[in-house]
Amino acid sequence: MLSGNQKRYLRGLAHHRNPVVTIGANGVSEAVVAEIDQALIHHELIKIKLPAVDAAGRKSILEQVCAATGANPVQTIGRVGVIYRPAPEPSITLPGR
C-alpha cells in the first residue's frame, strides 16, 4: 500500500509519460494482463488507457488489473490509469512514508 506522499511523488513522475497499454472493449484478458506485467517489469510505473465506460467501470477495471499483476493503483484521470509495481531491482526510489 502506498502512502499519500508516495502517490504524489509517483503522479509527478508519471505526468510526462504516455500510456503503454490500451485496454479495449473486450476488457481485461490474459493477453492484456501479460502485456501489463511485462511493461511493469521494464518501467515500474506505467499509464494504461482505459475503455470508454463510466467512472465506476474504469475504477473496477483498474482494480482488476492491479489484482492480477500485484501492482498498486496511483491515480485515474479520465480514461487514463496509473499503476506502480517495484521491479526486482527498483529504479524508482520512493520517499519515506
mmCIF file of C-alpha atoms in Angstrom:
data_model
loop_
_atom_site.group_PDB
_atom_site.id
_atom_site.type_symbol
_atom_site.label_atom_id
_atom_site.label_comp_id
_atom_site.label_asym_id
_atom_site.label_seq_id
_atom_site.Cartn_x
_atom_site.Cartn_y
_atom_site.Cartn_z
ATOM 1 C CA MET A 1 0.000 0.000 0.000
ATOM 2 C CA LEU A 2 1.330 3.406 -0.954
ATOM 3 C CA SER A 3 1.169 6.447 1.304
ATOM 4 C CA GLY A 4 -0.253 9.757 0.079
ATOM 5 C CA ASN A 5 3.236 11.232 -0.151
ATOM 6 C CA GLN A 6 4.436 8.303 -2.288
ATOM 7 C CA LYS A 7 1.407 8.550 -4.585
ATOM 8 C CA ARG A 8 2.034 12.268 -5.034
ATOM 9 C CA TYR A 9 5.668 11.552 -5.950
ATOM 10 C CA LEU A 10 4.633 8.856 -8.457
ATOM 11 C CA ARG A 11 1.974 11.110 -10.024
ATOM 12 C CA GLY A 12 4.708 13.667 -10.667
ATOM 13 C CA LEU A 13 6.911 11.042 -12.328
ATOM 14 C CA ALA A 14 4.014 9.733 -14.435
ATOM 15 C CA HIS A 15 2.904 13.157 -15.663
ATOM 16 C CA HIS A 16 5.048 13.236 -18.817
ATOM 17 C CA ARG A 17 4.714 9.546 -19.662
ATOM 18 C CA ASN A 18 2.452 8.204 -22.395
ATOM 19 C CA PRO A 19 0.104 5.218 -21.984
ATOM 20 C CA VAL A 20 1.946 1.986 -22.839
ATOM 21 C CA VAL A 21 -1.077 -0.351 -22.833
ATOM 22 C CA THR A 22 -4.618 0.173 -24.099
ATOM 23 C CA ILE A 23 -7.496 -1.878 -22.742
ATOM 24 C CA GLY A 24 -10.194 -2.215 -25.382
ATOM 25 C CA ALA A 25 -13.879 -3.007 -25.255
ATOM 26 C CA ASN A 26 -13.100 -6.686 -24.548
ATOM 27 C CA GLY A 27 -11.834 -5.717 -21.104
ATOM 28 C CA VAL A 28 -9.080 -7.359 -19.090
ATOM 29 C CA SER A 29 -7.961 -10.514 -20.922
ATOM 30 C CA GLU A 30 -4.993 -12.791 -20.260
ATOM 31 C CA ALA A 31 -3.077 -11.152 -23.099
ATOM 32 C CA VAL A 32 -3.670 -7.670 -21.681
ATOM 33 C CA VAL A 33 -2.558 -8.771 -18.206
ATOM 34 C CA ALA A 34 0.598 -10.352 -19.677
ATOM 35 C CA GLU A 35 1.395 -7.154 -21.596
ATOM 36 C CA ILE A 36 0.873 -5.001 -18.495
ATOM 37 C CA ASP A 37 3.033 -7.384 -16.450
ATOM 38 C CA GLN A 38 5.886 -7.062 -18.971
ATOM 39 C CA ALA A 39 5.521 -3.263 -19.029
ATOM 40 C CA LEU A 40 5.709 -3.155 -15.225
ATOM 41 C CA ILE A 41 8.872 -5.283 -15.238
ATOM 42 C CA HIS A 42 10.545 -2.795 -17.584
ATOM 43 C CA HIS A 43 9.117 0.513 -16.377
ATOM 44 C CA GLU A 44 7.728 0.023 -12.812
ATOM 45 C CA LEU A 45 5.364 2.987 -13.317
ATOM 46 C CA ILE A 46 3.011 2.898 -16.301
ATOM 47 C CA LYS A 47 -0.056 4.598 -17.704
ATOM 48 C CA ILE A 48 -2.915 2.499 -19.073
ATOM 49 C CA LYS A 49 -5.561 3.761 -21.492
ATOM 50 C CA LEU A 50 -8.921 2.510 -20.198
ATOM 51 C CA PRO A 51 -12.079 1.782 -22.233
ATOM 52 C CA ALA A 52 -14.879 4.307 -22.650
ATOM 53 C CA VAL A 53 -17.149 3.245 -19.785
ATOM 54 C CA ASP A 54 -18.467 5.100 -16.757
ATOM 55 C CA ALA A 55 -16.135 6.140 -13.916
ATOM 56 C CA ALA A 56 -17.123 3.198 -11.693
ATOM 57 C CA GLY A 57 -16.392 0.790 -14.542
ATOM 58 C CA ARG A 58 -12.946 2.308 -15.156
ATOM 59 C CA LYS A 59 -12.132 2.075 -11.448
ATOM 60 C CA SER A 60 -13.247 -1.562 -11.416
ATOM 61 C CA ILE A 61 -11.072 -2.373 -14.449
ATOM 62 C CA LEU A 62 -8.043 -0.710 -12.849
ATOM 63 C CA GLU A 63 -8.651 -2.725 -9.651
ATOM 64 C CA GLN A 64 -8.830 -5.951 -11.712
ATOM 65 C CA VAL A 65 -5.533 -5.106 -13.397
ATOM 66 C CA CYS A 66 -3.871 -4.329 -10.061
ATOM 67 C CA ALA A 67 -5.151 -7.562 -8.503
ATOM 68 C CA ALA A 68 -3.942 -9.628 -11.477
ATOM 69 C CA THR A 69 -0.475 -8.046 -11.599
ATOM 70 C CA GLY A 70 0.213 -7.266 -7.934
ATOM 71 C CA ALA A 71 0.514 -3.554 -8.739
ATOM 72 C CA ASN A 72 -0.657 -0.544 -6.732
ATOM 73 C CA PRO A 73 -3.092 1.977 -8.226
ATOM 74 C CA VAL A 74 -1.686 5.510 -8.200
ATOM 75 C CA GLN A 75 -4.424 7.537 -9.883
ATOM 76 C CA THR A 76 -7.133 7.661 -12.527
ATOM 77 C CA ILE A 77 -7.745 10.742 -14.623
ATOM 78 C CA GLY A 78 -10.447 10.408 -17.247
ATOM 79 C CA ARG A 79 -9.644 7.336 -19.319
ATOM 80 C CA VAL A 80 -6.037 7.021 -18.120
ATOM 81 C CA GLY A 81 -4.980 4.981 -15.109
ATOM 82 C CA VAL A 82 -1.527 4.988 -13.495
ATOM 83 C CA ILE A 83 -0.180 1.920 -11.686
ATOM 84 C CA TYR A 84 3.095 1.119 -9.930
ATOM 85 C CA ARG A 85 4.870 -2.092 -9.020
ATOM 86 C CA PRO A 86 8.506 -2.098 -7.897
ATOM 87 C CA ALA A 87 10.850 -4.125 -10.114
ATOM 88 C CA PRO A 88 13.162 -6.802 -8.659
ATOM 89 C CA GLU A 89 15.891 -4.153 -8.929
ATOM 90 C CA PRO A 90 13.921 -0.899 -8.497
ATOM 91 C CA SER A 91 14.956 2.170 -10.452
ATOM 92 C CA ILE A 92 12.408 4.402 -8.706
ATOM 93 C CA THR A 93 13.195 5.280 -5.106
ATOM 94 C CA LEU A 94 10.049 6.150 -3.177
ATOM 95 C CA PRO A 95 10.118 8.785 -0.432
ATOM 96 C CA GLY A 96 9.551 7.587 3.140
ATOM 97 C CA ARG A 97 6.065 7.121 4.479
#
